[in-house]
Amino acid sequence: MDSFLPSPDCDTISKTYNGQIDSHLVQKTNERCREILPNLPRGKGWMTEHLVQYQGVWLTPNVALKGLMWVQGHFKPRSTDIFLATFPKTGTTWLKALTFATINRTRYGFADHPLLTTVPHGCLPFLEACPNDLDGFPSPRLLSTHIPYTLLPNSMTVNQSCRFAYICRDPKDVLVSKWLFMNKLRPKELAPISLEEAFELFCQGISHYGPYWDHVLGYWKASLETPEKVLFLKYEELKEEPSVVVKRLGEFLGHPFSLEEESKGVVEEIVKLCSFENLSNLEVNKSSVLKLSTQIIVDNRHFFRKGKVGDGRSYLTDEMIKRINEITSEKLLGSGLVFGS
Ligand code: PAP
């Protein structure tokens, strides 16, 4: 099963970053992280108490910072690697499912597909979460990452022909989706963050892997400069024309759909398998959990809330909508990238 690589479970991830798995490079990363941590700017956390700012990006001080430092310092990319890159809550789960189903479409039947019994996050691991496992993964490795394009090492972006599929989403929907999700994961000892607080933090760029607009622009520019390496997708377009986008994805990944496959409805089968309606109603996604660390165990159902375009508007005041739209226009000015209103 080349590409069906279960993601590391909680024990693997937490042992890895707590240094219990005796990896020299991971220990070096942990030490370096401990050294720099006290001097990093701090902001209020959404899920953890604090976020820290490192190289311009806001990260959780434990897992995300260590993950980024490990990737920058020690990850050895292969030219065949494929990365799904996202800012959290922009469509990671959906893109994981679609990519996994597209690449493995001749390997699994739709009636007994792994996605029917495994949450998409379990089919496709995060690069920054499994440093000890990656060397053993067969090629082509299919991994996901939240790291901004501009912070990836040259070994991934310049020196190798790794490919990146990126998905972005209207910032209002990202903010609201993230606020609701993070409060579910926030430890009981910390008071929930209000929407007003989350809004302020998001607008200031203080959210995991934020500022959001910088994240989007990094991948957008890379997709213009090297379209053969970076595919730039929008959640809204995927919602509107899933089959068209899945065909583009197949082509980009080097697995184009043949005319025969198209006439047999394979693209539509993949779209149906990965649809919000299908995935959110599966037993595994209704009642099982994903262990992200020993402390953080997420109910799979939290990855599937509404799956709608424009839902953020129903939570935000007119003033908030105006402000976030203004920030978006200002940040994206001259880039050629636009979101809906
Ligand atoms: P993650 O960063 O925690 O992995 P991510 O998957 O990027 O989250 O985003 C979750 C959003 O995608 C949720 O949006 P909502 O809060 O506005 O509802 C979730 O519902 C939505 N989502 C998950 N799976 C699908 C899907 N198959 N189709 C459409 N939307 C989906």
mmCIF file of C-alpha atoms and ligand atoms in Angstrom:
data_model
loop_
_atom_site.group_PDB
_atom_site.id
_atom_site.type_symbol
_atom_site.label_atom_id
_atom_site.label_comp_id
_atom_site.label_asym_id
_atom_site.label_seq_id
_atom_site.Cartn_x
_atom_site.Cartn_y
_atom_site.Cartn_z
ATOM 1 C CA MET A 1 0.000 0.000 0.000
ATOM 2 C CA ASP A 2 2.375 2.706 -1.208
ATOM 3 C CA SER A 3 0.457 5.803 -0.334
ATOM 4 C CA PHE A 4 -1.808 4.631 2.449
ATOM 5 C CA LEU A 5 0.285 5.741 5.359
ATOM 6 C CA PRO A 6 -1.641 6.033 8.575
ATOM 7 C CA SER A 7 -0.768 9.254 10.333
ATOM 8 C CA PRO A 8 1.265 8.968 13.513
ATOM 9 C CA ASP A 9 -0.981 8.570 16.496
ATOM 10 C CA CYS A 10 -0.785 10.682 19.604
ATOM 11 C CA ASP A 11 1.888 8.591 21.186
ATOM 12 C CA THR A 12 4.189 8.934 18.219
ATOM 13 C CA ILE A 13 3.752 12.679 17.982
ATOM 14 C CA SER A 14 4.070 13.450 21.652
ATOM 15 C CA LYS A 15 6.942 11.051 22.201
ATOM 16 C CA THR A 16 8.655 12.569 19.215
ATOM 17 C CA TYR A 17 8.459 16.117 20.463
ATOM 18 C CA ASN A 18 9.027 15.229 24.087
ATOM 19 C CA GLY A 19 12.235 13.607 22.992
ATOM 20 C CA GLN A 20 11.287 10.172 24.298
ATOM 21 C CA ILE A 21 12.030 8.611 20.959
ATOM 22 C CA ASP A 22 15.774 8.831 20.941
ATOM 23 C CA SER A 23 16.383 10.746 17.782
ATOM 24 C CA HIS A 24 19.449 12.913 17.786
ATOM 25 C CA LEU A 25 18.033 15.426 15.325
ATOM 26 C CA VAL A 26 14.738 15.766 17.141
ATOM 27 C CA GLN A 27 16.608 16.298 20.399
ATOM 28 C CA LYS A 28 18.774 18.945 18.771
ATOM 29 C CA THR A 29 15.621 20.681 17.536
ATOM 30 C CA ASN A 30 14.069 20.512 20.997
ATOM 31 C CA GLU A 31 17.182 22.016 22.573
ATOM 32 C CA ARG A 32 17.377 24.830 20.047
ATOM 33 C CA CYS A 33 13.709 25.520 20.562
ATOM 34 C CA ARG A 34 14.143 25.715 24.346
ATOM 35 C CA GLU A 35 16.992 28.187 23.822
ATOM 36 C CA ILE A 36 15.091 30.630 21.644
ATOM 37 C CA LEU A 37 11.629 30.314 23.171
ATOM 38 C CA PRO A 38 12.052 32.827 26.029
ATOM 39 C CA ASN A 39 13.046 35.564 23.577
ATOM 40 C CA LEU A 40 10.199 35.165 21.104
ATOM 41 C CA PRO A 41 7.309 37.660 21.043
ATOM 42 C CA ARG A 42 4.133 36.239 22.597
ATOM 43 C CA GLY A 43 0.496 36.661 21.687
ATOM 44 C CA LYS A 44 -2.707 35.238 23.064
ATOM 45 C CA GLY A 45 -3.358 31.659 21.988
ATOM 46 C CA TRP A 46 -6.641 30.319 20.643
ATOM 47 C CA MET A 47 -6.225 26.733 21.772
ATOM 48 C CA THR A 48 -3.066 27.031 23.871
ATOM 49 C CA GLU A 49 -2.422 29.829 26.348
ATOM 50 C CA HIS A 50 0.094 31.577 24.084
ATOM 51 C CA LEU A 51 1.316 31.697 20.552
ATOM 52 C CA VAL A 52 4.871 32.752 19.773
ATOM 53 C CA GLN A 53 6.114 34.630 16.750
ATOM 54 C CA TYR A 54 9.018 33.078 14.881
ATOM 55 C CA GLN A 55 10.293 34.367 11.546
ATOM 56 C CA GLY A 56 7.132 36.447 11.226
ATOM 57 C CA VAL A 57 4.671 33.592 11.737
ATOM 58 C CA TRP A 58 2.576 32.801 14.854
ATOM 59 C CA LEU A 59 2.947 29.265 16.153
ATOM 60 C CA THR A 60 2.068 27.125 19.144
ATOM 61 C CA PRO A 61 5.231 27.134 21.267
ATOM 62 C CA ASN A 62 5.462 23.391 21.510
ATOM 63 C CA VAL A 63 4.468 21.298 18.514
ATOM 64 C CA ALA A 64 4.260 23.886 15.713
ATOM 65 C CA LEU A 65 7.474 25.752 16.518
ATOM 66 C CA LYS A 66 9.444 22.535 16.913
ATOM 67 C CA GLY A 67 7.884 21.153 13.761
ATOM 68 C CA LEU A 68 8.889 24.182 11.706
ATOM 69 C CA MET A 69 12.420 24.215 13.116
ATOM 70 C CA TRP A 70 12.826 20.519 12.407
ATOM 71 C CA VAL A 71 11.612 20.908 8.820
ATOM 72 C CA GLN A 72 13.921 23.862 8.222
ATOM 73 C CA GLY A 73 16.913 22.189 9.790
ATOM 74 C CA HIS A 74 16.666 18.508 9.078
ATOM 75 C CA PHE A 75 13.917 17.419 6.682
ATOM 76 C CA LYS A 76 15.241 15.668 3.572
ATOM 77 C CA PRO A 77 12.776 16.156 0.741
ATOM 78 C CA ARG A 78 12.561 13.844 -2.269
ATOM 79 C CA SER A 79 11.826 15.187 -5.731
ATOM 80 C CA THR A 80 8.707 12.998 -5.854
ATOM 81 C CA ASP A 81 7.202 14.411 -2.638
ATOM 82 C CA ILE A 82 3.723 15.889 -2.861
ATOM 83 C CA PHE A 83 2.574 18.314 -0.174
ATOM 84 C CA LEU A 84 -0.926 19.511 0.570
ATOM 85 C CA ALA A 85 -0.381 22.952 1.992
ATOM 86 C CA THR A 86 -3.052 24.801 3.916
ATOM 87 C CA PHE A 87 -3.716 27.399 6.530
ATOM 88 C CA PRO A 88 -5.843 25.676 9.222
ATOM 89 C CA LYS A 89 -9.610 25.539 8.545
ATOM 90 C CA THR A 90 -9.396 26.329 4.844
ATOM 91 C CA GLY A 91 -10.246 22.839 3.555
ATOM 92 C CA THR A 92 -7.394 20.587 4.683
ATOM 93 C CA THR A 93 -9.631 17.615 5.494
ATOM 94 C CA TRP A 94 -11.425 17.841 2.163
ATOM 95 C CA LEU A 95 -8.265 18.277 0.104
ATOM 96 C CA LYS A 96 -6.647 15.349 1.922
ATOM 97 C CA ALA A 97 -9.589 13.119 1.064
ATOM 98 C CA LEU A 98 -9.692 14.222 -2.584
ATOM 99 C CA THR A 99 -5.948 13.849 -3.102
ATOM 100 C CA PHE A 100 -5.770 10.480 -1.414
ATOM 101 C CA ALA A 101 -8.749 9.207 -3.425
ATOM 102 C CA THR A 102 -7.385 10.604 -6.705
ATOM 103 C CA ILE A 103 -3.892 9.175 -6.344
ATOM 104 C CA ASN A 104 -5.124 5.783 -5.132
ATOM 105 C CA ARG A 105 -8.103 5.432 -7.441
ATOM 106 C CA THR A 106 -6.925 2.263 -9.127
ATOM 107 C CA ARG A 107 -5.885 0.685 -5.850
ATOM 108 C CA TYR A 108 -9.120 0.840 -3.890
ATOM 109 C CA GLY A 109 -12.714 0.198 -4.831
ATOM 110 C CA PHE A 110 -15.267 2.817 -3.853
ATOM 111 C CA ALA A 111 -17.299 0.270 -1.883
ATOM 112 C CA ASP A 112 -14.494 -0.636 0.540
ATOM 113 C CA HIS A 113 -12.353 2.468 0.390
ATOM 114 C CA PRO A 114 -10.057 3.373 3.333
ATOM 115 C CA LEU A 115 -11.791 6.766 3.501
ATOM 116 C CA LEU A 116 -14.957 4.962 4.586
ATOM 117 C CA THR A 117 -13.268 3.784 7.766
ATOM 118 C CA THR A 118 -10.427 6.294 8.353
ATOM 119 C CA VAL A 119 -10.664 10.044 8.922
ATOM 120 C CA PRO A 120 -8.834 11.846 6.045
ATOM 121 C CA HIS A 121 -6.223 13.101 8.518
ATOM 122 C CA GLY A 122 -5.425 9.469 9.264
ATOM 123 C CA CYS A 123 -4.679 8.748 5.593
ATOM 124 C CA LEU A 124 -2.238 11.550 5.017
ATOM 125 C CA PRO A 125 0.141 12.704 7.749
ATOM 126 C CA PHE A 126 1.461 16.153 8.589
ATOM 127 C CA LEU A 127 5.080 16.686 7.597
ATOM 128 C CA GLU A 128 5.912 18.673 10.691
ATOM 129 C CA ALA A 129 4.365 16.113 13.037
ATOM 130 C CA CYS A 130 6.286 12.952 12.229
ATOM 131 C CA PRO A 131 10.026 13.555 11.880
ATOM 132 C CA ASN A 132 11.002 10.053 12.926
ATOM 133 C CA ASP A 133 8.807 8.244 10.456
ATOM 134 C CA LEU A 134 9.396 10.011 7.178
ATOM 135 C CA ASP A 135 12.541 8.288 5.958
ATOM 136 C CA GLY A 136 10.738 4.973 5.981
ATOM 137 C CA PHE A 137 7.831 6.203 3.867
ATOM 138 C CA PRO A 138 7.778 4.854 0.310
ATOM 139 C CA SER A 139 7.786 7.292 -2.631
ATOM 140 C CA PRO A 140 5.853 9.191 -3.691
ATOM 141 C CA ARG A 141 5.308 10.560 -0.213
ATOM 142 C CA LEU A 142 2.001 12.316 0.232
ATOM 143 C CA LEU A 143 2.246 14.719 3.159
ATOM 144 C CA SER A 144 0.483 17.796 4.391
ATOM 145 C CA THR A 145 1.818 20.973 5.937
ATOM 146 C CA HIS A 146 0.621 24.243 7.417
ATOM 147 C CA ILE A 147 4.035 25.907 7.016
ATOM 148 C CA PRO A 148 3.971 29.139 4.976
ATOM 149 C CA TYR A 149 5.680 28.782 1.585
ATOM 150 C CA THR A 150 8.153 31.535 2.371
ATOM 151 C CA LEU A 151 9.451 29.650 5.428
ATOM 152 C CA LEU A 152 10.007 26.330 3.690
ATOM 153 C CA PRO A 153 13.653 25.445 3.128
ATOM 154 C CA ASN A 154 15.084 25.871 -0.385
ATOM 155 C CA SER A 155 15.605 22.132 -0.452
ATOM 156 C CA MET A 156 11.819 21.824 -0.777
ATOM 157 C CA THR A 157 10.959 24.807 -2.947
ATOM 158 C CA VAL A 158 13.964 25.487 -5.174
ATOM 159 C CA ASN A 159 16.351 22.559 -5.318
ATOM 160 C CA GLN A 160 13.805 19.776 -5.698
ATOM 161 C CA SER A 161 10.804 19.367 -7.921
ATOM 162 C CA CYS A 162 8.440 18.760 -4.996
ATOM 163 C CA ARG A 163 4.826 19.653 -5.755
ATOM 164 C CA PHE A 164 2.444 21.635 -3.558
ATOM 165 C CA ALA A 165 -1.340 21.699 -3.785
ATOM 166 C CA TYR A 166 -2.633 24.668 -1.789
ATOM 167 C CA ILE A 167 -6.188 25.543 -0.875
ATOM 168 C CA CYS A 168 -7.383 28.863 0.518
ATOM 169 C CA ARG A 169 -10.773 30.147 1.638
ATOM 170 C CA ASP A 170 -12.561 33.403 2.321
ATOM 171 C CA PRO A 171 -10.991 34.787 5.529
ATOM 172 C CA LYS A 172 -14.383 35.371 7.196
ATOM 173 C CA ASP A 173 -15.242 31.688 6.940
ATOM 174 C CA VAL A 174 -11.735 30.711 8.059
ATOM 175 C CA LEU A 175 -11.929 32.941 11.120
ATOM 176 C CA VAL A 176 -15.326 31.660 12.264
ATOM 177 C CA SER A 177 -14.507 28.011 11.518
ATOM 178 C CA LYS A 178 -11.244 28.363 13.435
ATOM 179 C CA TRP A 179 -12.798 30.164 16.395
ATOM 180 C CA LEU A 180 -15.469 27.495 16.865
ATOM 181 C CA PHE A 181 -12.981 24.637 16.396
ATOM 182 C CA MET A 182 -10.288 26.039 18.680
ATOM 183 C CA ASN A 183 -12.713 26.705 21.527
ATOM 184 C CA LYS A 184 -13.669 23.036 21.395
ATOM 185 C CA LEU A 185 -10.018 22.101 21.836
ATOM 186 C CA ARG A 186 -9.178 24.784 24.379
ATOM 187 C CA PRO A 187 -8.412 23.269 27.794
ATOM 188 C CA LYS A 188 -11.147 23.715 30.406
ATOM 189 C CA GLU A 189 -8.762 25.697 32.668
ATOM 190 C CA LEU A 190 -8.602 28.478 30.073
ATOM 191 C CA ALA A 191 -11.694 30.605 29.544
ATOM 192 C CA PRO A 192 -13.106 30.276 26.011
ATOM 193 C CA ILE A 193 -12.085 33.079 23.688
ATOM 194 C CA SER A 194 -14.907 35.309 22.551
ATOM 195 C CA LEU A 195 -15.634 35.975 18.906
ATOM 196 C CA GLU A 196 -14.620 39.613 19.433
ATOM 197 C CA GLU A 197 -11.234 38.531 20.787
ATOM 198 C CA ALA A 198 -10.725 35.964 18.042
ATOM 199 C CA PHE A 199 -11.631 38.594 15.456
ATOM 200 C CA GLU A 200 -9.083 41.084 16.824
ATOM 201 C CA LEU A 201 -6.355 38.465 16.999
ATOM 202 C CA PHE A 202 -7.095 37.226 13.482
ATOM 203 C CA CYS A 203 -7.054 40.763 12.068
ATOM 204 C CA GLN A 204 -3.699 41.394 13.778
ATOM 205 C CA GLY A 205 -2.400 38.200 12.224
ATOM 206 C CA ILE A 206 -2.153 36.405 15.579
ATOM 207 C CA SER A 207 -3.491 32.956 14.800
ATOM 208 C CA HIS A 208 -1.787 29.614 14.120
ATOM 209 C CA TYR A 209 0.444 30.055 11.062
ATOM 210 C CA GLY A 210 -0.858 33.606 10.636
ATOM 211 C CA PRO A 211 -1.082 36.269 9.395
ATOM 212 C CA TYR A 212 -3.595 34.517 7.143
ATOM 213 C CA TRP A 213 -3.116 36.891 4.203
ATOM 214 C CA ASP A 214 0.669 36.418 4.170
ATOM 215 C CA HIS A 215 0.176 32.655 4.121
ATOM 216 C CA VAL A 216 -2.155 32.876 1.142
ATOM 217 C CA LEU A 217 0.028 35.349 -0.735
ATOM 218 C CA GLY A 218 3.141 33.232 -0.307
ATOM 219 C CA TYR A 219 1.570 30.274 -2.089
ATOM 220 C CA TRP A 220 -0.271 32.504 -4.566
ATOM 221 C CA LYS A 221 2.957 34.136 -5.744
ATOM 222 C CA ALA A 222 4.716 30.779 -5.924
ATOM 223 C CA SER A 223 1.856 29.404 -8.030
ATOM 224 C CA LEU A 224 2.274 32.290 -10.488
ATOM 225 C CA GLU A 225 6.038 31.852 -10.666
ATOM 226 C CA THR A 226 6.121 28.050 -10.829
ATOM 227 C CA PRO A 227 2.657 26.766 -11.767
ATOM 228 C CA GLU A 228 4.056 23.310 -12.486
ATOM 229 C CA LYS A 229 5.110 23.069 -8.828
ATOM 230 C CA VAL A 230 2.342 24.913 -6.987
ATOM 231 C CA LEU A 231 -1.364 24.417 -7.645
ATOM 232 C CA PHE A 232 -3.493 27.142 -6.077
ATOM 233 C CA LEU A 233 -7.097 26.231 -5.276
ATOM 234 C CA LYS A 234 -9.990 27.994 -3.592
ATOM 235 C CA TYR A 235 -12.501 26.275 -1.303
ATOM 236 C CA GLU A 236 -15.290 28.253 -2.962
ATOM 237 C CA GLU A 237 -14.347 27.029 -6.459
ATOM 238 C CA LEU A 238 -14.129 23.483 -5.195
ATOM 239 C CA LYS A 239 -17.638 23.818 -3.767
ATOM 240 C CA GLU A 240 -18.951 25.235 -7.010
ATOM 241 C CA GLU A 241 -17.329 22.898 -9.523
ATOM 242 C CA PRO A 242 -15.840 19.938 -7.673
ATOM 243 C CA SER A 243 -15.403 17.753 -10.750
ATOM 244 C CA VAL A 244 -13.519 20.447 -12.659
ATOM 245 C CA VAL A 245 -11.172 21.021 -9.728
ATOM 246 C CA VAL A 246 -10.614 17.298 -9.147
ATOM 247 C CA LYS A 247 -9.599 16.912 -12.808
ATOM 248 C CA ARG A 248 -7.111 19.775 -12.398
ATOM 249 C CA LEU A 249 -5.819 18.151 -9.238
ATOM 250 C CA GLY A 250 -5.362 14.799 -11.004
ATOM 251 C CA GLU A 251 -3.445 16.446 -13.812
ATOM 252 C CA PHE A 252 -1.240 18.430 -11.445
ATOM 253 C CA LEU A 253 -0.447 15.362 -9.346
ATOM 254 C CA GLY A 254 0.673 13.482 -12.448
ATOM 255 C CA HIS A 255 -2.388 11.226 -12.346
ATOM 256 C CA PRO A 256 -4.631 12.713 -15.077
ATOM 257 C CA PHE A 257 -8.040 11.137 -15.596
ATOM 258 C CA SER A 258 -8.312 9.264 -18.893
ATOM 259 C CA LEU A 259 -11.288 9.743 -21.198
ATOM 260 C CA GLU A 260 -12.394 6.251 -20.285
ATOM 261 C CA GLU A 261 -12.300 7.076 -16.577
ATOM 262 C CA GLU A 262 -14.221 10.258 -17.219
ATOM 263 C CA SER A 263 -16.878 8.459 -19.205
ATOM 264 C CA LYS A 264 -17.204 5.843 -16.455
ATOM 265 C CA GLY A 265 -17.845 8.626 -13.917
ATOM 266 C CA VAL A 266 -14.698 8.062 -11.810
ATOM 267 C CA VAL A 267 -14.295 11.796 -11.138
ATOM 268 C CA GLU A 268 -17.868 12.040 -9.869
ATOM 269 C CA GLU A 269 -17.359 8.945 -7.693
ATOM 270 C CA ILE A 270 -14.367 10.625 -6.039
ATOM 271 C CA VAL A 271 -16.321 13.845 -5.533
ATOM 272 C CA LYS A 272 -19.180 11.873 -3.970
ATOM 273 C CA LEU A 273 -16.895 9.817 -1.724
ATOM 274 C CA CYS A 274 -15.182 12.962 -0.414
ATOM 275 C CA SER A 275 -18.280 15.131 -0.153
ATOM 276 C CA PHE A 276 -19.154 16.741 3.148
ATOM 277 C CA GLU A 277 -22.466 14.863 3.183
ATOM 278 C CA ASN A 278 -20.790 11.490 2.738
ATOM 279 C CA LEU A 279 -17.767 11.920 5.005
ATOM 280 C CA SER A 280 -19.596 13.660 7.838
ATOM 281 C CA ASN A 281 -22.171 10.851 8.010
ATOM 282 C CA LEU A 282 -19.681 8.001 8.249
ATOM 283 C CA GLU A 283 -19.521 6.234 11.583
ATOM 284 C CA VAL A 284 -15.748 6.814 11.864
ATOM 285 C CA ASN A 285 -16.222 10.554 11.439
ATOM 286 C CA LYS A 286 -19.187 10.702 13.795
ATOM 287 C CA SER A 287 -17.861 8.742 16.733
ATOM 288 C CA SER A 288 -14.076 8.167 16.544
ATOM 289 C CA VAL A 289 -11.257 10.424 17.638
ATOM 290 C CA LEU A 290 -7.912 11.602 16.287
ATOM 291 C CA LYS A 291 -5.128 11.802 18.810
ATOM 292 C CA LEU A 292 -2.976 14.840 18.091
ATOM 293 C CA SER A 293 -0.997 14.671 21.332
ATOM 294 C CA THR A 294 -1.392 13.087 24.738
ATOM 295 C CA GLN A 295 -3.297 16.197 25.793
ATOM 296 C CA ILE A 296 -5.161 16.888 22.574
ATOM 297 C CA ILE A 297 -7.602 14.338 21.323
ATOM 298 C CA VAL A 298 -10.016 15.646 18.714
ATOM 299 C CA ASP A 299 -13.397 14.118 17.967
ATOM 300 C CA ASN A 300 -13.375 13.473 14.231
ATOM 301 C CA ARG A 301 -16.796 15.094 13.994
ATOM 302 C CA HIS A 302 -15.203 18.474 14.773
ATOM 303 C CA PHE A 303 -13.462 18.380 11.378
ATOM 304 C CA PHE A 304 -16.921 18.440 9.781
ATOM 305 C CA ARG A 305 -19.064 21.323 10.954
ATOM 306 C CA LYS A 306 -21.181 22.848 8.175
ATOM 307 C CA GLY A 307 -18.938 22.843 5.131
ATOM 308 C CA LYS A 308 -20.655 25.869 3.621
ATOM 309 C CA VAL A 309 -19.512 28.949 1.755
ATOM 310 C CA GLY A 310 -20.387 32.231 3.465
ATOM 311 C CA ASP A 311 -21.340 30.839 6.884
ATOM 312 C CA GLY A 312 -18.886 33.218 8.599
ATOM 313 C CA ARG A 313 -21.143 36.137 7.727
ATOM 314 C CA SER A 314 -23.909 34.855 9.955
ATOM 315 C CA TYR A 315 -21.640 35.181 13.024
ATOM 316 C CA LEU A 316 -19.924 38.491 12.246
ATOM 317 C CA THR A 317 -21.363 41.989 12.645
ATOM 318 C CA ASP A 318 -21.576 44.286 9.603
ATOM 319 C CA GLU A 319 -18.704 46.266 11.080
ATOM 320 C CA MET A 320 -16.538 43.175 11.421
ATOM 321 C CA ILE A 321 -17.307 42.147 7.849
ATOM 322 C CA LYS A 322 -16.418 45.620 6.610
ATOM 323 C CA ARG A 323 -13.117 45.630 8.494
ATOM 324 C CA ILE A 324 -12.003 42.177 7.419
ATOM 325 C CA ASN A 325 -12.964 42.916 3.808
ATOM 326 C CA GLU A 326 -10.922 46.123 3.945
ATOM 327 C CA ILE A 327 -7.881 44.325 5.355
ATOM 328 C CA THR A 328 -8.241 41.674 2.660
ATOM 329 C CA SER A 329 -8.458 44.221 -0.169
ATOM 330 C CA GLU A 330 -5.485 46.115 1.199
ATOM 331 C CA LYS A 331 -3.326 43.026 1.677
ATOM 332 C CA LEU A 332 -4.165 41.508 -1.696
ATOM 333 C CA LEU A 333 -3.940 44.777 -3.627
ATOM 334 C CA GLY A 334 -2.020 44.331 -6.846
ATOM 335 C CA SER A 335 -1.612 40.579 -6.379
ATOM 336 C CA GLY A 336 -4.367 39.604 -8.818
ATOM 337 C CA LEU A 337 -5.956 37.435 -6.127
ATOM 338 C CA VAL A 338 -9.495 38.170 -4.951
ATOM 339 C CA PHE A 339 -12.021 36.598 -2.600
ATOM 340 C CA GLY A 340 -15.782 37.027 -2.825
ATOM 341 C CA SER A 341 -17.358 39.877 -0.824
HETATM 342 P P1 PAP B 1 -8.238 21.547 9.898
HETATM 343 O O1 PAP B 1 -7.306 22.697 9.677
HETATM 344 O O2 PAP B 1 -8.619 21.371 11.351
HETATM 345 O O3 PAP B 1 -7.806 20.285 9.240
HETATM 346 P P2 PAP B 1 -9.924 22.060 7.678
HETATM 347 O O4 PAP B 1 -10.268 20.717 7.195
HETATM 348 O O5 PAP B 1 -8.893 22.826 6.952
HETATM 349 O O6 PAP B 1 -9.619 21.999 9.230
HETATM 350 O O7 PAP B 1 -11.235 22.953 7.675
HETATM 351 C C1 PAP B 1 -12.410 22.559 8.292
HETATM 352 C C2 PAP B 1 -13.545 23.164 7.500
HETATM 353 O O8 PAP B 1 -13.736 22.391 6.288
HETATM 354 C C3 PAP B 1 -14.860 23.087 8.261
HETATM 355 O O9 PAP B 1 -15.575 24.228 7.814
HETATM 356 P P3 PAP B 1 -16.762 24.892 8.640
HETATM 357 O O10 PAP B 1 -16.321 25.049 10.044
HETATM 358 O O11 PAP B 1 -17.021 26.208 7.970
HETATM 359 O O12 PAP B 1 -17.914 23.974 8.491
HETATM 360 C C4 PAP B 1 -15.441 21.794 7.752
HETATM 361 O O13 PAP B 1 -16.813 21.689 7.923
HETATM 362 C C5 PAP B 1 -15.054 21.861 6.285
HETATM 363 N N1 PAP B 1 -15.029 20.552 5.633
HETATM 364 C C6 PAP B 1 -14.536 19.389 6.111
HETATM 365 N N2 PAP B 1 -14.692 18.404 5.221
HETATM 366 C C7 PAP B 1 -15.326 18.938 4.156
HETATM 367 C C8 PAP B 1 -15.788 18.413 2.915
HETATM 368 N N3 PAP B 1 -15.646 17.138 2.604
HETATM 369 N N4 PAP B 1 -16.376 19.264 2.052
HETATM 370 C C9 PAP B 1 -16.533 20.568 2.353
HETATM 371 N N5 PAP B 1 -16.123 21.132 3.523
HETATM 372 C C10 PAP B 1 -15.524 20.329 4.406
#
